Amino acid sequence: MSNHSPLSNDSIAPSSRESGQASDRHPLVRSLKGPAQFLSFWIAIALPFVHLPLLAQGLGDPTVTATFLALLGINVLALYAGHGHNQG
């Protein structure tokens, strides 16, 4: 019993929206993508070192807990935004 499709992924042409997406972007957006990914990548690398002192202090104080959760959320966003950095 096989689940193979008779069509390969190469035979399916991208939709017009997908093929024209890169050319439709504003030049400013294209010029900022690389530096934004670079910065996001390195923020995602550095933020866990900021988490460590907060965890060592303990999360009993609501302010420390809120700060930790905010930094964790920023870290997740930075990971998402910087995941494509240096992939050619």
Coordinates of C-alpha atoms in Angstrom, one line a residue:
M1 CA 0.0 0.0 0.0
S2 CA 1.6 3.3 -1.1
N3 CA 0.7 6.9 -0.5
H4 CA 2.7 8.3 -3.3
S5 CA 1.1 10.9 -5.4
P6 CA 1.4 10.5 -9.2
L7 CA 2.5 14.2 -9.3
S8 CA 5.7 15.5 -7.9
N9 CA 5.9 18.8 -6.2
D10 CA 7.9 20.2 -9.1
S11 CA 5.0 19.7 -11.5
I12 CA 2.8 22.1 -9.5
A13 CA 3.3 25.7 -10.6
P14 CA 3.2 28.4 -8.0
S15 CA 0.1 30.6 -8.0
S16 CA 0.4 34.0 -9.5
R17 CA 0.3 35.5 -6.0
E18 CA 3.3 33.4 -4.8
S19 CA 5.4 34.0 -7.9
G20 CA 4.9 37.8 -7.9
Q21 CA 5.2 38.2 -4.2
A22 CA 8.9 39.2 -4.1
S23 CA 8.6 41.6 -7.0
D24 CA 5.5 43.3 -5.4
R25 CA 7.3 44.3 -2.2
H26 CA 8.4 47.8 -1.7
P27 CA 12.2 48.4 -2.1
L28 CA 12.4 49.7 1.4
V29 CA 10.9 46.5 2.8
R30 CA 13.4 44.4 0.8
S31 CA 16.3 46.5 1.9
L32 CA 15.4 46.2 5.6
K33 CA 14.7 42.4 5.6
G34 CA 18.3 41.4 6.0
P35 CA 19.2 43.7 8.8
A36 CA 16.0 43.0 10.6
Q37 CA 16.7 39.2 10.4
F38 CA 20.3 39.8 11.6
L39 CA 19.1 41.8 14.6
S40 CA 16.3 39.4 15.5
F41 CA 18.7 36.5 15.3
W42 CA 21.2 38.0 17.7
I43 CA 18.5 39.2 20.0
A44 CA 17.1 35.6 20.2
I45 CA 20.7 34.4 21.0
A46 CA 21.3 37.1 23.7
L47 CA 17.9 37.1 25.6
P48 CA 18.3 33.8 27.3
F49 CA 21.3 35.3 29.2
V50 CA 19.0 37.9 30.5
H51 CA 16.5 35.3 31.6
L52 CA 19.0 33.5 33.8
P53 CA 19.3 36.2 36.5
L54 CA 15.6 36.6 36.7
L55 CA 15.2 32.8 37.2
A56 CA 18.0 32.8 39.8
Q57 CA 16.2 35.6 41.7
G58 CA 13.0 33.6 41.6
L59 CA 9.6 34.4 40.1
G60 CA 7.8 35.0 43.3
D61 CA 7.5 38.8 42.7
P62 CA 4.8 39.6 40.2
T63 CA 7.0 42.3 38.6
V64 CA 9.8 39.8 38.0
T65 CA 7.3 37.3 36.7
A66 CA 5.8 39.8 34.3
T67 CA 9.3 40.9 33.1
F68 CA 10.3 37.3 32.6
L69 CA 7.2 36.5 30.6
A70 CA 7.6 39.7 28.5
L71 CA 11.2 38.8 27.7
L72 CA 10.1 35.3 26.9
G73 CA 7.5 36.6 24.4
I74 CA 10.1 38.9 22.8
N75 CA 12.5 36.0 22.5
V76 CA 9.8 33.9 20.7
L77 CA 9.1 36.7 18.3
A78 CA 12.9 37.3 17.7
L79 CA 13.3 33.5 17.0
Y80 CA 10.5 33.7 14.5
A81 CA 11.7 36.8 12.8
G82 CA 15.4 35.8 12.7
H83 CA 15.1 32.2 11.8
G84 CA 16.0 32.8 8.1
H85 CA 19.2 34.8 8.9
N86 CA 22.3 33.7 7.0
Q87 CA 20.4 31.0 4.9
G88 CA 21.3 31.5 1.3

